[in-house]
Amino acid sequence: MAKIALLIGVSEYEPGLNPLPGAVKDVDAVQQVLLRPDIGGFIESDVTVLKNPARQTMEEEIEKLFINRQKDDLVLLFFSGHGIKDDAGKLYLATRHTRKTARGELIRSSAVVANFVHENMERSRSKRQVVILDSCFSGAFAEGLSAKDDGTVNIREQLGGEGRAVLTSSSSTQYSFEQQESEP
């Protein structure tokens, strides 16, 4: 069993999106926790850190995180930055090059759509996946996940450590706020 993590923090943006200096600090803090043997137990070579990546780099690293995994591998994706919903309500994870039009509409090709993450999670053989999103509207992420439900509740399956956990800092309609000059 391997433990693999991808930590993405985006604090620098094109005009139209406010900078989030705490996002890269969040990544550093999460990395420290994961590398502690008594808490996370991750190996440094299995933790990839991206700070202010371009869209293509972000997508490539997300795909690499989930591909070629074994069933018992633990895969963790952490994102801290702007989450933006388009006019259809789809969630996008902003990159350093994410832009909006003069009317304030998202230029979709400049951000990573949450469905891209969903697709890679679905294709992965790993049965232990954790996604942590610290962004506005992050609760919208779960709306695109497919549920495999036959109407019964299997306690062992639900609590036995196999499956997905998604932690979000807001609901699908809430903003997340960064406190100025605060510690992560």
PDB file of C-alpha atoms in Angstrom:
ATOM      1  CA  MET A   1       0.000   0.000   0.000  1.00  0.00           C
ATOM      2  CA  ALA A   2       1.311   3.400  -1.009  1.00  0.00           C
ATOM      3  CA  LYS A   3       0.242   6.828   0.205  1.00  0.00           C
ATOM      4  CA  ILE A   4       0.338   9.409  -2.589  1.00  0.00           C
ATOM      5  CA  ALA A   5      -0.622  13.075  -2.309  1.00  0.00           C
ATOM      6  CA  LEU A   6      -0.946  16.055  -4.610  1.00  0.00           C
ATOM      7  CA  LEU A   7      -1.097  19.427  -2.869  1.00  0.00           C
ATOM      8  CA  ILE A   8      -2.095  22.424  -4.988  1.00  0.00           C
ATOM      9  CA  GLY A   9      -2.077  26.005  -3.781  1.00  0.00           C
ATOM     10  CA  VAL A  10      -2.938  28.949  -6.007  1.00  0.00           C
ATOM     11  CA  SER A  11      -2.385  32.383  -4.519  1.00  0.00           C
ATOM     12  CA  GLU A  12      -1.461  34.465  -7.583  1.00  0.00           C
ATOM     13  CA  TYR A  13      -4.073  35.307 -10.204  1.00  0.00           C
ATOM     14  CA  GLU A  14      -4.700  37.365 -13.299  1.00  0.00           C
ATOM     15  CA  PRO A  15      -6.506  40.698 -12.814  1.00  0.00           C
ATOM     16  CA  GLY A  16     -10.146  40.119 -11.875  1.00  0.00           C
ATOM     17  CA  LEU A  17      -9.424  37.526  -9.182  1.00  0.00           C
ATOM     18  CA  ASN A  18      -8.103  38.578  -5.796  1.00  0.00           C
ATOM     19  CA  PRO A  19      -4.793  37.099  -4.643  1.00  0.00           C
ATOM     20  CA  LEU A  20      -4.967  34.508  -1.873  1.00  0.00           C
ATOM     21  CA  PRO A  21      -1.580  34.561  -0.122  1.00  0.00           C
ATOM     22  CA  GLY A  22      -2.736  31.951   2.394  1.00  0.00           C
ATOM     23  CA  ALA A  23      -3.244  29.278  -0.280  1.00  0.00           C
ATOM     24  CA  VAL A  24       0.449  28.418  -0.659  1.00  0.00           C
ATOM     25  CA  LYS A  25       0.867  28.594   3.115  1.00  0.00           C
ATOM     26  CA  ASP A  26      -1.946  26.053   3.428  1.00  0.00           C
ATOM     27  CA  VAL A  27      -0.086  23.695   1.090  1.00  0.00           C
ATOM     28  CA  ASP A  28       3.088  23.982   3.166  1.00  0.00           C
ATOM     29  CA  ALA A  29       1.143  23.293   6.370  1.00  0.00           C
ATOM     30  CA  VAL A  30      -0.645  20.242   4.927  1.00  0.00           C
ATOM     31  CA  GLN A  31       2.656  18.905   3.589  1.00  0.00           C
ATOM     32  CA  GLN A  32       4.217  19.169   7.056  1.00  0.00           C
ATOM     33  CA  VAL A  33       1.310  17.232   8.584  1.00  0.00           C
ATOM     34  CA  LEU A  34       1.422  14.512   5.929  1.00  0.00           C
ATOM     35  CA  LEU A  35       5.180  14.019   6.335  1.00  0.00           C
ATOM     36  CA  ARG A  36       5.025  13.604  10.105  1.00  0.00           C
ATOM     37  CA  PRO A  37       5.423   9.858  10.787  1.00  0.00           C
ATOM     38  CA  ASP A  38       3.098  10.009  13.799  1.00  0.00           C
ATOM     39  CA  ILE A  39       0.288  11.729  11.880  1.00  0.00           C
ATOM     40  CA  GLY A  40       0.343  11.368   8.083  1.00  0.00           C
ATOM     41  CA  GLY A  41       3.109   8.866   7.530  1.00  0.00           C
ATOM     42  CA  PHE A  42       3.624   9.909   3.901  1.00  0.00           C
ATOM     43  CA  ILE A  43       7.052   9.618   2.270  1.00  0.00           C
ATOM     44  CA  GLU A  44       8.387  12.909   0.913  1.00  0.00           C
ATOM     45  CA  SER A  45       8.890  11.507  -2.597  1.00  0.00           C
ATOM     46  CA  ASP A  46       5.177  10.570  -2.692  1.00  0.00           C
ATOM     47  CA  VAL A  47       3.961  14.115  -1.943  1.00  0.00           C
ATOM     48  CA  THR A  48       3.848  16.442  -4.946  1.00  0.00           C
ATOM     49  CA  VAL A  49       3.473  20.159  -4.294  1.00  0.00           C
ATOM     50  CA  LEU A  50       2.237  22.590  -6.941  1.00  0.00           C
ATOM     51  CA  LYS A  51       2.261  26.299  -6.213  1.00  0.00           C
ATOM     52  CA  ASN A  52       0.528  28.619  -8.687  1.00  0.00           C
ATOM     53  CA  PRO A  53       0.459  26.105 -11.558  1.00  0.00           C
ATOM     54  CA  ALA A  54      -0.799  26.637 -15.087  1.00  0.00           C
ATOM     55  CA  ARG A  55      -3.975  24.720 -16.078  1.00  0.00           C
ATOM     56  CA  GLN A  56      -2.216  22.059 -18.159  1.00  0.00           C
ATOM     57  CA  THR A  57       0.326  21.342 -15.419  1.00  0.00           C
ATOM     58  CA  MET A  58      -2.457  21.069 -12.860  1.00  0.00           C
ATOM     59  CA  GLU A  59      -4.457  18.669 -15.033  1.00  0.00           C
ATOM     60  CA  GLU A  60      -1.412  16.519 -15.818  1.00  0.00           C
ATOM     61  CA  GLU A  61      -0.522  16.182 -12.134  1.00  0.00           C
ATOM     62  CA  ILE A  62      -4.123  15.349 -11.178  1.00  0.00           C
ATOM     63  CA  GLU A  63      -4.180  12.642 -13.824  1.00  0.00           C
ATOM     64  CA  LYS A  64      -0.800  11.272 -12.659  1.00  0.00           C
ATOM     65  CA  LEU A  65      -2.076  11.202  -9.073  1.00  0.00           C
ATOM     66  CA  PHE A  66      -4.901   8.781  -9.887  1.00  0.00           C
ATOM     67  CA  ILE A  67      -3.429   6.703 -12.726  1.00  0.00           C
ATOM     68  CA  ASN A  68      -1.596   3.381 -12.221  1.00  0.00           C
ATOM     69  CA  ARG A  69      -2.666   3.015  -8.594  1.00  0.00           C
ATOM     70  CA  GLN A  70      -3.300  -0.193  -6.734  1.00  0.00           C
ATOM     71  CA  LYS A  71      -6.596  -0.995  -5.020  1.00  0.00           C
ATOM     72  CA  ASP A  72      -5.216  -0.399  -1.500  1.00  0.00           C
ATOM     73  CA  ASP A  73      -3.271   2.808  -2.297  1.00  0.00           C
ATOM     74  CA  LEU A  74      -4.334   5.925  -0.427  1.00  0.00           C
ATOM     75  CA  VAL A  75      -4.643   8.870  -2.834  1.00  0.00           C
ATOM     76  CA  LEU A  76      -5.048  12.400  -1.461  1.00  0.00           C
ATOM     77  CA  LEU A  77      -5.771  15.573  -3.447  1.00  0.00           C
ATOM     78  CA  PHE A  78      -5.653  18.920  -1.625  1.00  0.00           C
ATOM     79  CA  PHE A  79      -6.579  22.196  -3.354  1.00  0.00           C
ATOM     80  CA  SER A  80      -6.460  25.675  -1.839  1.00  0.00           C
ATOM     81  CA  GLY A  81      -7.442  28.562  -4.082  1.00  0.00           C
ATOM     82  CA  HIS A  82     -10.405  30.112  -5.854  1.00  0.00           C
ATOM     83  CA  GLY A  83     -13.330  27.891  -6.730  1.00  0.00           C
ATOM     84  CA  ILE A  84     -15.545  29.417  -9.400  1.00  0.00           C
ATOM     85  CA  LYS A  85     -18.930  28.315 -10.683  1.00  0.00           C
ATOM     86  CA  ASP A  86     -19.877  29.032 -14.274  1.00  0.00           C
ATOM     87  CA  ASP A  87     -23.309  30.181 -15.439  1.00  0.00           C
ATOM     88  CA  ALA A  88     -24.439  26.519 -15.586  1.00  0.00           C
ATOM     89  CA  GLY A  89     -23.409  25.920 -11.957  1.00  0.00           C
ATOM     90  CA  LYS A  90     -20.347  23.751 -12.738  1.00  0.00           C
ATOM     91  CA  LEU A  91     -17.427  24.083 -10.347  1.00  0.00           C
ATOM     92  CA  TYR A  92     -13.984  25.041 -11.644  1.00  0.00           C
ATOM     93  CA  LEU A  93     -10.682  25.132  -9.753  1.00  0.00           C
ATOM     94  CA  ALA A  94      -8.864  28.337 -10.638  1.00  0.00           C
ATOM     95  CA  THR A  95      -5.267  28.327 -11.853  1.00  0.00           C
ATOM     96  CA  ARG A  96      -2.868  31.262 -11.877  1.00  0.00           C
ATOM     97  CA  HIS A  97      -4.012  32.039 -15.424  1.00  0.00           C
ATOM     98  CA  THR A  98      -7.768  31.813 -14.794  1.00  0.00           C
ATOM     99  CA  ARG A  99      -9.570  34.791 -16.284  1.00  0.00           C
ATOM    100  CA  LYS A 100     -13.024  36.257 -16.544  1.00  0.00           C
ATOM    101  CA  THR A 101     -14.605  38.231 -19.353  1.00  0.00           C
ATOM    102  CA  ALA A 102     -15.333  41.961 -19.041  1.00  0.00           C
ATOM    103  CA  ARG A 103     -18.836  40.961 -17.898  1.00  0.00           C
ATOM    104  CA  GLY A 104     -17.389  38.760 -15.137  1.00  0.00           C
ATOM    105  CA  GLU A 105     -18.060  35.386 -16.779  1.00  0.00           C
ATOM    106  CA  LEU A 106     -15.483  32.647 -16.343  1.00  0.00           C
ATOM    107  CA  ILE A 107     -13.305  31.785 -19.321  1.00  0.00           C
ATOM    108  CA  ARG A 108     -13.676  28.049 -18.798  1.00  0.00           C
ATOM    109  CA  SER A 109     -10.568  26.972 -20.697  1.00  0.00           C
ATOM    110  CA  SER A 110      -8.430  28.874 -18.189  1.00  0.00           C
ATOM    111  CA  ALA A 111      -9.499  26.721 -15.183  1.00  0.00           C
ATOM    112  CA  VAL A 112      -9.822  23.023 -14.285  1.00  0.00           C
ATOM    113  CA  VAL A 113     -13.403  21.754 -14.288  1.00  0.00           C
ATOM    114  CA  ALA A 114     -14.271  19.572 -11.284  1.00  0.00           C
ATOM    115  CA  ASN A 115     -15.554  16.894 -13.681  1.00  0.00           C
ATOM    116  CA  PHE A 116     -11.941  16.343 -14.776  1.00  0.00           C
ATOM    117  CA  VAL A 117     -11.112  15.318 -11.210  1.00  0.00           C
ATOM    118  CA  HIS A 118     -14.243  13.134 -11.027  1.00  0.00           C
ATOM    119  CA  GLU A 119     -13.315  11.307 -14.228  1.00  0.00           C
ATOM    120  CA  ASN A 120      -9.813  10.566 -12.979  1.00  0.00           C
ATOM    121  CA  MET A 121     -11.156   9.352  -9.636  1.00  0.00           C
ATOM    122  CA  GLU A 122     -13.567   7.018 -11.441  1.00  0.00           C
ATOM    123  CA  ARG A 123     -10.814   5.590 -13.656  1.00  0.00           C
ATOM    124  CA  SER A 124      -8.432   4.997 -10.748  1.00  0.00           C
ATOM    125  CA  ARG A 125      -8.130   1.506  -9.263  1.00  0.00           C
ATOM    126  CA  SER A 126      -7.535   3.016  -5.820  1.00  0.00           C
ATOM    127  CA  LYS A 127     -10.408   2.360  -3.441  1.00  0.00           C
ATOM    128  CA  ARG A 128      -9.125   4.891  -0.895  1.00  0.00           C
ATOM    129  CA  GLN A 129      -9.445   8.431  -2.206  1.00  0.00           C
ATOM    130  CA  VAL A 130      -9.486  11.673  -0.232  1.00  0.00           C
ATOM    131  CA  VAL A 131     -10.219  15.095  -1.725  1.00  0.00           C
ATOM    132  CA  ILE A 132      -9.868  18.250   0.374  1.00  0.00           C
ATOM    133  CA  LEU A 133     -11.037  21.492  -1.222  1.00  0.00           C
ATOM    134  CA  ASP A 134     -10.445  24.832   0.457  1.00  0.00           C
ATOM    135  CA  SER A 135     -12.249  27.121  -1.955  1.00  0.00           C
ATOM    136  CA  CYS A 136     -15.466  29.002  -2.535  1.00  0.00           C
ATOM    137  CA  PHE A 137     -18.364  26.789  -3.650  1.00  0.00           C
ATOM    138  CA  SER A 138     -16.283  23.655  -2.927  1.00  0.00           C
ATOM    139  CA  GLY A 139     -19.412  21.805  -1.820  1.00  0.00           C
ATOM    140  CA  ALA A 140     -20.452  21.770  -5.487  1.00  0.00           C
ATOM    141  CA  PHE A 141     -17.695  19.198  -6.087  1.00  0.00           C
ATOM    142  CA  ALA A 142     -19.794  16.360  -4.696  1.00  0.00           C
ATOM    143  CA  GLU A 143     -22.687  17.188  -7.033  1.00  0.00           C
ATOM    144  CA  GLY A 144     -20.792  15.655  -9.949  1.00  0.00           C
ATOM    145  CA  LEU A 145     -19.830  12.424  -8.224  1.00  0.00           C
ATOM    146  CA  SER A 146     -21.777   9.345  -9.165  1.00  0.00           C
ATOM    147  CA  ALA A 147     -23.375   7.470  -6.308  1.00  0.00           C
ATOM    148  CA  LYS A 148     -23.449   3.710  -6.336  1.00  0.00           C
ATOM    149  CA  ASP A 149     -26.460   3.037  -4.157  1.00  0.00           C
ATOM    150  CA  ASP A 150     -28.846   0.090  -4.103  1.00  0.00           C
ATOM    151  CA  GLY A 151     -30.929   1.494  -1.264  1.00  0.00           C
ATOM    152  CA  THR A 152     -29.227  -0.472   1.518  1.00  0.00           C
ATOM    153  CA  VAL A 153     -26.696   0.693   4.073  1.00  0.00           C
ATOM    154  CA  ASN A 154     -23.611  -1.476   4.441  1.00  0.00           C
ATOM    155  CA  ILE A 155     -21.934  -0.272   7.643  1.00  0.00           C
ATOM    156  CA  ARG A 156     -18.702  -2.140   6.964  1.00  0.00           C
ATOM    157  CA  GLU A 157     -18.428  -0.568   3.528  1.00  0.00           C
ATOM    158  CA  GLN A 158     -19.385   2.901   4.796  1.00  0.00           C
ATOM    159  CA  LEU A 159     -17.019   2.919   7.772  1.00  0.00           C
ATOM    160  CA  GLY A 160     -14.455   0.291   6.858  1.00  0.00           C
ATOM    161  CA  GLY A 161     -11.922   2.616   5.237  1.00  0.00           C
ATOM    162  CA  GLU A 162     -12.704   1.877   1.606  1.00  0.00           C
ATOM    163  CA  GLY A 163     -14.124   4.499  -0.699  1.00  0.00           C
ATOM    164  CA  ARG A 164     -14.010   8.249  -0.971  1.00  0.00           C
ATOM    165  CA  ALA A 165     -13.937  11.102   1.471  1.00  0.00           C
ATOM    166  CA  VAL A 166     -14.535  14.664   0.287  1.00  0.00           C
ATOM    167  CA  LEU A 167     -13.911  17.521   2.711  1.00  0.00           C
ATOM    168  CA  THR A 168     -14.958  21.011   1.655  1.00  0.00           C
ATOM    169  CA  SER A 169     -14.605  24.426   3.256  1.00  0.00           C
ATOM    170  CA  SER A 170     -18.011  25.602   2.037  1.00  0.00           C
ATOM    171  CA  SER A 171     -21.294  24.441   0.588  1.00  0.00           C
ATOM    172  CA  SER A 172     -22.102  24.672  -3.113  1.00  0.00           C
ATOM    173  CA  THR A 173     -23.469  28.200  -2.593  1.00  0.00           C
ATOM    174  CA  GLN A 174     -21.086  29.596   0.030  1.00  0.00           C
ATOM    175  CA  TYR A 175     -17.950  31.657  -0.222  1.00  0.00           C
ATOM    176  CA  SER A 176     -14.849  30.701   1.746  1.00  0.00           C
ATOM    177  CA  PHE A 177     -12.936  33.512   3.369  1.00  0.00           C
ATOM    178  CA  GLU A 178      -9.276  33.985   4.083  1.00  0.00           C
ATOM    179  CA  GLN A 179      -8.346  35.874   7.238  1.00  0.00           C
ATOM    180  CA  GLN A 180      -5.621  38.413   6.637  1.00  0.00           C
ATOM    181  CA  GLU A 181      -2.373  37.828   8.554  1.00  0.00           C
ATOM    182  CA  SER A 182      -3.603  34.579  10.127  1.00  0.00           C
ATOM    183  CA  GLU A 183      -1.865  31.239  10.441  1.00  0.00           C
ATOM    184  CA  PRO A 184      -3.207  28.273   8.437  1.00  0.00           C
TER     185      PRO A 184
END
